[in-house]
Coordinates of C-alpha atoms and ligand atoms in Angstrom, one line a residue:
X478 CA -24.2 -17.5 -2.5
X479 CA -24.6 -14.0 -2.5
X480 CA -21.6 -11.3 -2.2
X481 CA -22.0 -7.5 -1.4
X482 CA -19.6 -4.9 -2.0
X483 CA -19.3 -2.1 0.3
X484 CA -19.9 1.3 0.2
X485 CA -16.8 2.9 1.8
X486 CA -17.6 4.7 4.9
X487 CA -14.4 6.2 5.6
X488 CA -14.3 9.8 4.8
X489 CA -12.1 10.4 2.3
X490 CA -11.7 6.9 0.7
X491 CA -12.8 7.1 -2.7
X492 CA -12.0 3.4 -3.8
X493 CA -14.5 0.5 -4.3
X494 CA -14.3 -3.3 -4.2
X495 CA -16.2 -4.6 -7.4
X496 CA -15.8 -3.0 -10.6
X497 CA -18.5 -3.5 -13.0
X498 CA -16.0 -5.9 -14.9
X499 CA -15.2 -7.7 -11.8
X500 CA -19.1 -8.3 -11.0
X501 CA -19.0 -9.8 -14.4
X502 CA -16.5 -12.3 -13.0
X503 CA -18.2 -12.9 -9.6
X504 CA -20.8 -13.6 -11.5
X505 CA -19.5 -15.8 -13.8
X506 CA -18.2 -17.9 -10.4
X507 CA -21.8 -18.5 -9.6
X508 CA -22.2 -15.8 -7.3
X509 CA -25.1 -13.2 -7.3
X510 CA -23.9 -9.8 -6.7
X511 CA -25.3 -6.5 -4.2
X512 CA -24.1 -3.5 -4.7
X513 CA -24.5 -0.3 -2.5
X514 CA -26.1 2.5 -3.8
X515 CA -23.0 5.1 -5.1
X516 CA -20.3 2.5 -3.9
X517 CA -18.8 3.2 -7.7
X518 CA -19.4 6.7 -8.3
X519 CA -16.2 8.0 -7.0
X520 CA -14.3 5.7 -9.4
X521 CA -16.1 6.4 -12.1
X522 CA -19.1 3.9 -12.0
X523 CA -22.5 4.6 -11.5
X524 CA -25.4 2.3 -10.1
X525 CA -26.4 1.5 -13.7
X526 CA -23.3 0.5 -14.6
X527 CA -23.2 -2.0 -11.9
X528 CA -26.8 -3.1 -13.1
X529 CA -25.7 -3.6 -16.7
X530 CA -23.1 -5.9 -15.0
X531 CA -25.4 -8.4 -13.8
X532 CA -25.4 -6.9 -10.0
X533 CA -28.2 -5.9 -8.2
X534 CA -28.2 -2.5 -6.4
X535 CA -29.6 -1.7 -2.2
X536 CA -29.3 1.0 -0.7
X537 CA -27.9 -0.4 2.4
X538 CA -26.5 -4.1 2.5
X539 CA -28.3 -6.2 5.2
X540 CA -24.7 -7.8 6.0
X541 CA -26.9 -10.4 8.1
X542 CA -27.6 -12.1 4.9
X543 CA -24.7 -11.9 2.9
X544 CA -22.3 -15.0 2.2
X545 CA -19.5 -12.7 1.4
X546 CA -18.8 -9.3 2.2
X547 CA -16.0 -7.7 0.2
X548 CA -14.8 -4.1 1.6
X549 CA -11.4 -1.7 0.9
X550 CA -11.0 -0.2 4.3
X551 CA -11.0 -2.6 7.4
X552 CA -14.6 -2.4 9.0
X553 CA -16.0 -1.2 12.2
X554 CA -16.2 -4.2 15.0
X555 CA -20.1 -3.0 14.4
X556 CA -19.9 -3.8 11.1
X557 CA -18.1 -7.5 11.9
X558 CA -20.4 -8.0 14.4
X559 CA -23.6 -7.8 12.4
X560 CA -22.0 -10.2 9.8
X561 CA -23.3 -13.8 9.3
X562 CA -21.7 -16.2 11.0
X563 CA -19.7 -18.7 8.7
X564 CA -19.6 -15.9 6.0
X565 CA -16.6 -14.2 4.2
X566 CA -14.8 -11.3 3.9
X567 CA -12.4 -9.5 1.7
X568 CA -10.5 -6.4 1.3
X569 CA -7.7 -4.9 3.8
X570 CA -7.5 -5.4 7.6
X571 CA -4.6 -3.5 9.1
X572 CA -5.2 -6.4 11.8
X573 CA -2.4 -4.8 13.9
X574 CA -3.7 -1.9 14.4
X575 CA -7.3 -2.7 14.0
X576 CA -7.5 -5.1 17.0
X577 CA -11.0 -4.7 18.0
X578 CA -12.1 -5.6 14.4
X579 CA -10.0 -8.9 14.1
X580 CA -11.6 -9.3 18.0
X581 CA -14.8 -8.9 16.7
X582 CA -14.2 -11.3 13.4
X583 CA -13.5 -14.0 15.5
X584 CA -15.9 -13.3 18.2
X585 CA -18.5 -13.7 15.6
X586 CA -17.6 -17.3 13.7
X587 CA -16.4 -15.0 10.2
X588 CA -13.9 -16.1 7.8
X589 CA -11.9 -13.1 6.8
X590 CA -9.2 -12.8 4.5
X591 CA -6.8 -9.7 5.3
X592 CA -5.1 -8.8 1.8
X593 CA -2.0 -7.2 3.2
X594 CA -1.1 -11.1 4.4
X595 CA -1.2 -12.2 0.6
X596 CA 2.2 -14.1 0.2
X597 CA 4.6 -12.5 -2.0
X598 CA 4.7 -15.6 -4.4
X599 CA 4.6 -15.3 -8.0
X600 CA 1.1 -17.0 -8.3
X601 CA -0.4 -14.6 -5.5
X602 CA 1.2 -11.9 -7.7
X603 CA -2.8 -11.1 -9.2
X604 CA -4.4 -11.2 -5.6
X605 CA -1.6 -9.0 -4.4
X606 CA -3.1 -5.2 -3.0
X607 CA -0.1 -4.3 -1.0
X608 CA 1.5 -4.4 -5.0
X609 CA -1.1 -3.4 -7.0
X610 CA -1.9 0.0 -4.2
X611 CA 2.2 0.6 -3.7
X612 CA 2.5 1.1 -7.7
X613 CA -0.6 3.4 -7.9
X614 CA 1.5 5.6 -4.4
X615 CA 4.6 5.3 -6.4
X616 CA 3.0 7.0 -9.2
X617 CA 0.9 9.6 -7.6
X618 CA 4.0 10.7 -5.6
X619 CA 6.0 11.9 -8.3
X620 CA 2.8 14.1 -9.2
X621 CA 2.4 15.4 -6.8
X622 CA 6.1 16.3 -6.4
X623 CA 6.2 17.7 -10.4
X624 CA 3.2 20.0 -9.5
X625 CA 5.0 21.5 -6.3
X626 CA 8.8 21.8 -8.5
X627 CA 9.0 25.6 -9.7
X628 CA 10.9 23.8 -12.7
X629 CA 10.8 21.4 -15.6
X630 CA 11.5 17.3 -14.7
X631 CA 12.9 17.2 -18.2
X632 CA 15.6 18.7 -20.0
X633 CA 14.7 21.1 -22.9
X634 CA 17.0 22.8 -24.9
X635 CA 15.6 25.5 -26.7
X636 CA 16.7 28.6 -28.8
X637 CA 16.1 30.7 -25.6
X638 CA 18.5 28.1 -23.9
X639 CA 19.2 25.1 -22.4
X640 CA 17.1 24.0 -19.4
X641 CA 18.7 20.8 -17.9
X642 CA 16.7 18.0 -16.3
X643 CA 15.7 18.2 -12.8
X644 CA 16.9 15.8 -10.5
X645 CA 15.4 12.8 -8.5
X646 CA 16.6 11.1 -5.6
X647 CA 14.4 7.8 -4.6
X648 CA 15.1 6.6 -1.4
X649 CA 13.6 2.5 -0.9
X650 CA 13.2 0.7 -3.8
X651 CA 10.4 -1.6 -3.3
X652 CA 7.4 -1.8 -5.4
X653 CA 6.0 2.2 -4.7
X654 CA 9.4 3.0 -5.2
X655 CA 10.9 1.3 -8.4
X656 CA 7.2 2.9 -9.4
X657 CA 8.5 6.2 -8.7
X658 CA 11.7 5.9 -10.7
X659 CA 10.3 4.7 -13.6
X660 CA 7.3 7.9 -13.3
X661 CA 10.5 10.3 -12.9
X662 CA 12.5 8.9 -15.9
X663 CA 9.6 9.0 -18.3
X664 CA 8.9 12.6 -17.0
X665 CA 12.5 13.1 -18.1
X666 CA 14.1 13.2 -14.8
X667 CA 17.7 12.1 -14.0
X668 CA 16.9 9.4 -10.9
X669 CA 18.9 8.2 -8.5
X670 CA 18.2 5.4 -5.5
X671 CA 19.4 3.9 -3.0
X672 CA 17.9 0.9 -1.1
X673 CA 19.5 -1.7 1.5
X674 CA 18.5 -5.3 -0.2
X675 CA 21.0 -6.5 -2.3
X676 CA 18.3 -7.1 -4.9
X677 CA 17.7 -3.6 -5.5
X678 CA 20.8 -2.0 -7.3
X679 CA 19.9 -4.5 -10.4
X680 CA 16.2 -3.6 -9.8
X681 CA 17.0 0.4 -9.7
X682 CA 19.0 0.1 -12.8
X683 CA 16.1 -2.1 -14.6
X684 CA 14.1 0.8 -14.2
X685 CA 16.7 3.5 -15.8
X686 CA 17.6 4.9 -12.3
X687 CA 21.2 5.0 -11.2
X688 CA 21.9 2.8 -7.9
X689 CA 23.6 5.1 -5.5
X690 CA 26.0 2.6 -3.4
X691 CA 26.7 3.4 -0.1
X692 CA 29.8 2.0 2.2
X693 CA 26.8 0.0 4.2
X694 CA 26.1 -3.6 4.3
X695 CA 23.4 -4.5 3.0
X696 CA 20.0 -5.6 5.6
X697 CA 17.7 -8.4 4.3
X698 CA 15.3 -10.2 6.3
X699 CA 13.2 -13.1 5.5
X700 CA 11.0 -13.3 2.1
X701 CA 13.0 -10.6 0.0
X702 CA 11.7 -7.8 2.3
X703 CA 14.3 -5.0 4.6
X704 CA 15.4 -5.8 8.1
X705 CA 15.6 -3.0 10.6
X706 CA 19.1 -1.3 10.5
X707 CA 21.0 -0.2 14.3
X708 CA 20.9 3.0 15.2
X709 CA 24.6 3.4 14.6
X710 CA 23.9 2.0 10.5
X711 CA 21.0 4.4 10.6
X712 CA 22.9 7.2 11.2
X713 CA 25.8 6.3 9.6
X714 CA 23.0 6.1 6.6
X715 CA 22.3 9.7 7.0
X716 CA 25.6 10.8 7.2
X717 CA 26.3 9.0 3.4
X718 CA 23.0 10.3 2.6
X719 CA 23.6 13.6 3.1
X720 CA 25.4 15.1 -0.2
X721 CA 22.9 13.0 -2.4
X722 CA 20.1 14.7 -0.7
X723 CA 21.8 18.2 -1.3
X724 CA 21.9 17.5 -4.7
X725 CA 18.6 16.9 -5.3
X726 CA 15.9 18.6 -6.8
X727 CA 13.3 16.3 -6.0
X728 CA 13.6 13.9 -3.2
X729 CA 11.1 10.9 -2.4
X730 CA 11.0 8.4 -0.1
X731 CA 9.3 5.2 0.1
X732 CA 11.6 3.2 2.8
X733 CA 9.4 0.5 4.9
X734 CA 10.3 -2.6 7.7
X735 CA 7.5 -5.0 8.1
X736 CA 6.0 -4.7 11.2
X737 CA 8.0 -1.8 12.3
X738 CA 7.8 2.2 12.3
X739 CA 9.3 3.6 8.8
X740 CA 13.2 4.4 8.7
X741 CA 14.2 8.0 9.5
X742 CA 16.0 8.1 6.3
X743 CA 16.2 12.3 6.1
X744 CA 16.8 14.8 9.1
X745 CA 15.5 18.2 9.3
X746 CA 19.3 19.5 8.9
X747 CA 19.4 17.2 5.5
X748 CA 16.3 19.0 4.3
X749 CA 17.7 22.9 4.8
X750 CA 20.4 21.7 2.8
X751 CA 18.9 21.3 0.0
X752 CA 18.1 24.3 -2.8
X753 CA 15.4 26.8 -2.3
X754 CA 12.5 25.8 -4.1
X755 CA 13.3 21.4 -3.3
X756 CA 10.1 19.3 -3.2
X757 CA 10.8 16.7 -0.6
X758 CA 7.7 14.4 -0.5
X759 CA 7.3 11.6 2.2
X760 CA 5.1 8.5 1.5
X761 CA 5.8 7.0 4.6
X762 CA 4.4 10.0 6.2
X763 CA 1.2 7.8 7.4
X764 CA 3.7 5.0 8.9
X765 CA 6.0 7.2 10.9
X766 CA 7.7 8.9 8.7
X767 CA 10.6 8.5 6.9
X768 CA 11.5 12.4 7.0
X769 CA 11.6 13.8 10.2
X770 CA 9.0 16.1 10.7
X771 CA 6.4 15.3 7.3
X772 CA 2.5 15.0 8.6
X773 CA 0.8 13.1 6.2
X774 CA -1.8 15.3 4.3
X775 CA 0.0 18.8 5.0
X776 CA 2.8 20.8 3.1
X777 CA 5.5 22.0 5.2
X778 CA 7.8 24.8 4.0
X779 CA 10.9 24.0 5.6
X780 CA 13.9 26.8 5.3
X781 CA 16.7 26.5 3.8
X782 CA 19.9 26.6 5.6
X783 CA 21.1 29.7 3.9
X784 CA 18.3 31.3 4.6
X785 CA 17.2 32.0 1.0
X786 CA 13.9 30.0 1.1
X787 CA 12.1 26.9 1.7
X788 CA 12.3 23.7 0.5
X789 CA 8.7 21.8 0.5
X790 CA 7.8 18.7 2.6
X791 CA 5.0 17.1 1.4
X792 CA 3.1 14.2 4.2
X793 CA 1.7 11.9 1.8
X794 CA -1.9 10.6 2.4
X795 CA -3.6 8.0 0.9
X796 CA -2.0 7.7 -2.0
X797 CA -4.3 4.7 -4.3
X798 CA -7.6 6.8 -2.5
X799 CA -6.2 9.8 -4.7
X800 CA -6.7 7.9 -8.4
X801 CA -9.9 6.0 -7.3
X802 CA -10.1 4.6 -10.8
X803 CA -7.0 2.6 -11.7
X804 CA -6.8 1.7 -7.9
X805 CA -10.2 0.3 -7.9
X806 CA -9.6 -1.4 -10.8
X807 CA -6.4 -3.2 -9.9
X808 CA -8.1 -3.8 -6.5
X809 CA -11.2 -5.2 -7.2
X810 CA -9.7 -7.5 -9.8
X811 CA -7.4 -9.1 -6.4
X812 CA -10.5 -9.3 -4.8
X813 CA -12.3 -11.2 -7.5
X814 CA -9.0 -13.2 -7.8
X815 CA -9.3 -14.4 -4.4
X816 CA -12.8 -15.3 -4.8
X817 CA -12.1 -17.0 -7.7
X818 CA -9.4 -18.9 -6.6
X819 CA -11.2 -19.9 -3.2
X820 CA -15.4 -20.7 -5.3
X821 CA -16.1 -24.0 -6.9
X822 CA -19.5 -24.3 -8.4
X823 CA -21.1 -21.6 -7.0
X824 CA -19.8 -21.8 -3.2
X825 CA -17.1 -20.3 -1.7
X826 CA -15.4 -22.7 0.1
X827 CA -11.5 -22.0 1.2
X828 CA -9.1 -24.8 0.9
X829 CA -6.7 -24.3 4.0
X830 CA -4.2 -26.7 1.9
X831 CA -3.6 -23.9 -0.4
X832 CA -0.7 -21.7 1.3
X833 CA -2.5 -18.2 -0.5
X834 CA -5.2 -19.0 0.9
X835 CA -3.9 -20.2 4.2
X836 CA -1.7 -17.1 4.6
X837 CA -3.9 -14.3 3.5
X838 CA -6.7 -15.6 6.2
X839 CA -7.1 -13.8 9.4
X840 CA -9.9 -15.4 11.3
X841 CA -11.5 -18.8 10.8
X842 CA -14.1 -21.0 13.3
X843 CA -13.8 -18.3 15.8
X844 CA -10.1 -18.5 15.7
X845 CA -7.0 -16.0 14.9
X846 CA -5.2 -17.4 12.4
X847 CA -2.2 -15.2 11.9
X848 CA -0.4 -15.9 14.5
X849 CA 1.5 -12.3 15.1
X850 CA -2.2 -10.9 15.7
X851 CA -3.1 -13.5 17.8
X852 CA -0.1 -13.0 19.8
X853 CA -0.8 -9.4 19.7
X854 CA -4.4 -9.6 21.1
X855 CA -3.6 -12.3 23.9
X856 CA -0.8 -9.7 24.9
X857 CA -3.4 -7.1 24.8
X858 CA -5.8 -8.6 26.9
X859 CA -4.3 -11.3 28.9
X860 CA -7.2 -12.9 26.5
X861 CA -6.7 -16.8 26.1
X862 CA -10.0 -17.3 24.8
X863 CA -8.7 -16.8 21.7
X864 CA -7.4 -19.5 19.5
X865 CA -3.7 -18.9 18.2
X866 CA -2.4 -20.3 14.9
X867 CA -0.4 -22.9 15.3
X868 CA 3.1 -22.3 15.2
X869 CA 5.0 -23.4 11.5
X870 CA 2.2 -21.4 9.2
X871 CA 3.1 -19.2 6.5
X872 CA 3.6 -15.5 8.6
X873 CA 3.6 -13.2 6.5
X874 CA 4.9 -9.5 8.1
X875 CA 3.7 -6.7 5.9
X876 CA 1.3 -4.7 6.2
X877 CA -0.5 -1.1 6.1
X878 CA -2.8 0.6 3.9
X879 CA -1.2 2.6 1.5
Ligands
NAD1083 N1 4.7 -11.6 -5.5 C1 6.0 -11.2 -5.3 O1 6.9 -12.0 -5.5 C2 6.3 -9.9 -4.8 C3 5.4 -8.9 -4.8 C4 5.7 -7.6 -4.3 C5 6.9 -7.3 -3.8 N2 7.9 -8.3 -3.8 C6 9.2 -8.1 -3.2 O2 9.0 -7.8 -1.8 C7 10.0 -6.9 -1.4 C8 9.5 -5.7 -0.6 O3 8.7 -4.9 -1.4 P1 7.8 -3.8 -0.8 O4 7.6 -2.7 -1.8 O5 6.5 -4.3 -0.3 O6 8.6 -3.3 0.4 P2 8.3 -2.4 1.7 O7 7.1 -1.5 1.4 O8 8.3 -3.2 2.9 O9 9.6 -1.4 1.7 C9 9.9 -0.5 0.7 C10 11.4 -0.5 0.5 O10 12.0 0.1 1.5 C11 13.3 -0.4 1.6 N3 14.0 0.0 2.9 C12 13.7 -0.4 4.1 N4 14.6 0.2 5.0 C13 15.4 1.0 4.2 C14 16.5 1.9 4.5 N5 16.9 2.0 5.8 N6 17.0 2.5 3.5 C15 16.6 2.4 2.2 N7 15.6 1.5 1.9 C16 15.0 0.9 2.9 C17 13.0 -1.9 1.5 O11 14.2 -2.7 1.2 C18 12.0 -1.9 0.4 O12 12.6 -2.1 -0.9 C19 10.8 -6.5 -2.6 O13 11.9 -7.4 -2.7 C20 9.8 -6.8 -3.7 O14 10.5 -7.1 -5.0 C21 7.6 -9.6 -4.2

């Protein structure tokens, strides 16, 4: 069977599917490998290195012919729709907001696998992107929020004084965000976080940050992930909020619901009350926002309350696209994962049986197979043509490219 691996259209995205080390292992499942011309460069591999690797380099992948087609970005419809029908396809699919696409996918007999429906379960853990992408954002946020402090993260002392250590405040304390704590406390920061699972004060404190409790019960929803708060908890969330957020030097937030817009976690009036010269920086910015006002991609200088000077808001934007290296490499290696747990001698043939591979698929046989996106089309279209999942499945809610 013969897999290609995208060159990423999108402008901006600098991540690739296939690794030269991950060819390796698609080959090694029997698989022959095509590669598009430059699909590596921007993480760091060339065409020859892909060649060395066993692939074979086009400059343009005649997706008519391919058996599986593995990607980063969710595709064009276009792109679907020249596909093969019966063929395969990996990498992320945003399918609720990419309609048209998961429309097209199904329209045109191709068996996708979305890998933001990967169930969280220890032995999807390696196919996992929503993970393996959140702990590259968690990272690249506290950068980008050390480059932006006019101060030190760690505390010095020194014979011309003593400088203490700046301080962090991490709001959600998922995967980007325990990844965030631990960068800030091996930069030397003092980090704080707050989350509203009950898993996360141990979690905060395994990573050296100090859980900041709040008088709020605690909102969990099915499979370990955050259920929407009221509006009355949200704002009473704020209002405990408020003097952590003063405090802090450096404030990040990370805060997501399945399925939902991100938490308004931090008001305007929260931000001018912190010092001149704060860094506030938002990675929710691209899912709503979990600081009011933050645009993802732009700096905003927001000032202060006393009128002294600004405190900076920074709208994160793709995050894992930012360090196209390590993110390619913990990518592609869930993509080869999945291939490798769904090949057997040669051919790529999914076992629905398996509950990974049940619950990461999106369309099959001309059908949507996760039923919230089914739902969501028919409801869209007053469409019954297609085919929705039937009820009981694995469903699971995350998603978004991060
Ligand atoms: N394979 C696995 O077993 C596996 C893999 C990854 C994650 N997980 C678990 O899945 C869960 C979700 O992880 P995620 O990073 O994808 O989450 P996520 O991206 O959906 O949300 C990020 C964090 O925001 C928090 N949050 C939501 N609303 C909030 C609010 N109002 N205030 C403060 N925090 C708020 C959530 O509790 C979560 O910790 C965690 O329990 C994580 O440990 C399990």
């Amino acid at each position: 069977m013969k897999a290609g691996i995208a060159r990423e259209a999108l402008d901006g995205e600098r991540r690739v599917a296939a690794t030269p080390e991950t060819v390796k292992q698609l080959a090694g499942l029997g698989l022959t490998v095509e590669v598009e011309s430059g699909a590596g460069l921007a993480a760091g591999h060339s065409d020859d290195d892909y060649r060395q690797a066993g692939a074979s380099l086009v400059q343009s992948l005649d997706l008519g012919m391919l058996d599986v087609y593995c990607h980063v970005r969710p595709m064009e419809p276009s792109t679907a729709g020249a596909l093969r029908p019966g063929s395969v396809t990996v990498g992320l699919g945003s399918p609720s907001s990419e309609l048209p696409t998961v429309r097209a996918l199904a329209a045109g007999g191709i068996t996708s696998f979305a890998l933001e429906l990967v169930p969280r379960i220890s032995r999807a853990q390696s196919m996992d992107a929503l993970t393996s992408q959140a702990l590259v954002a968690g990272y690249r946020c506290v950068l980008e929020a050390a480059m932006r402090l006019p101060r030190f993260f760690p505390l010095y002392m020194t014979a011309a004084g003593t400088i203490p250590p700046a301080r962090v405040l991490v709001l959600g304390a998922g995967v980007a965000g325990l990844q965030a704590i631990g960068t800030a406390k091996r930069l030397g920061a003092r980090v704080s976080a707050n989350d509203i699972r009950p898993a996360s004060a141990d979690e905060v404190a395994s990573m050296g940050g100090t859980f900041i409790k709040l008088d709020l019960e605690t909102a969990e929803a099915s499979g370990g992930y955050a259920r929407e708060l009221s509006a009355d908890r949200g704002a009473l969330q704020r209002a405990l909020l408020t003097p952590h957020v003063a405090q802090a030097d450096v404030l990040i937030t990370t805060a997501a619901v399945p399925g939902r817009r991100a938490p308004l976690l931090v008001s305007r009036e929260m931000v001018q009350g912190m010092r001149p010269g704060s860094v506030v920086v938002d990675l929710a910015a691209e899912s709503g926002g979990n600081v009011e006002g933050s645009i993802p991609g732009q700096d905003i200088p927001i000032p202060t309350g006393d009128g002294q000077g600004v405190v900076t808001l920074v709208g994160i934007k793709d995050p894992a696209s930012a360090m196209p290296a390590d993110a390619s490499r913990l990518y592609a290696k869930n993509v080869a994962n999945l291939l490798t747990l769904m090949t057997r001698d040669g051919v790529v043939s999914p076992d629905f049986d398996d509950e990974v591979v049940a619950g990461t698929c999106l369309t099959h046989n001309g059908e949507v197979r996760h039923a919230p996106t089914a739902e969501a089309l028919a409801a869209l279209a007053g469409d019954t043509a297609l085919g929705v999942a039937p009820s009981g499945r694995p469903q699971p809610g995350p998603e978004g490219v991060r």
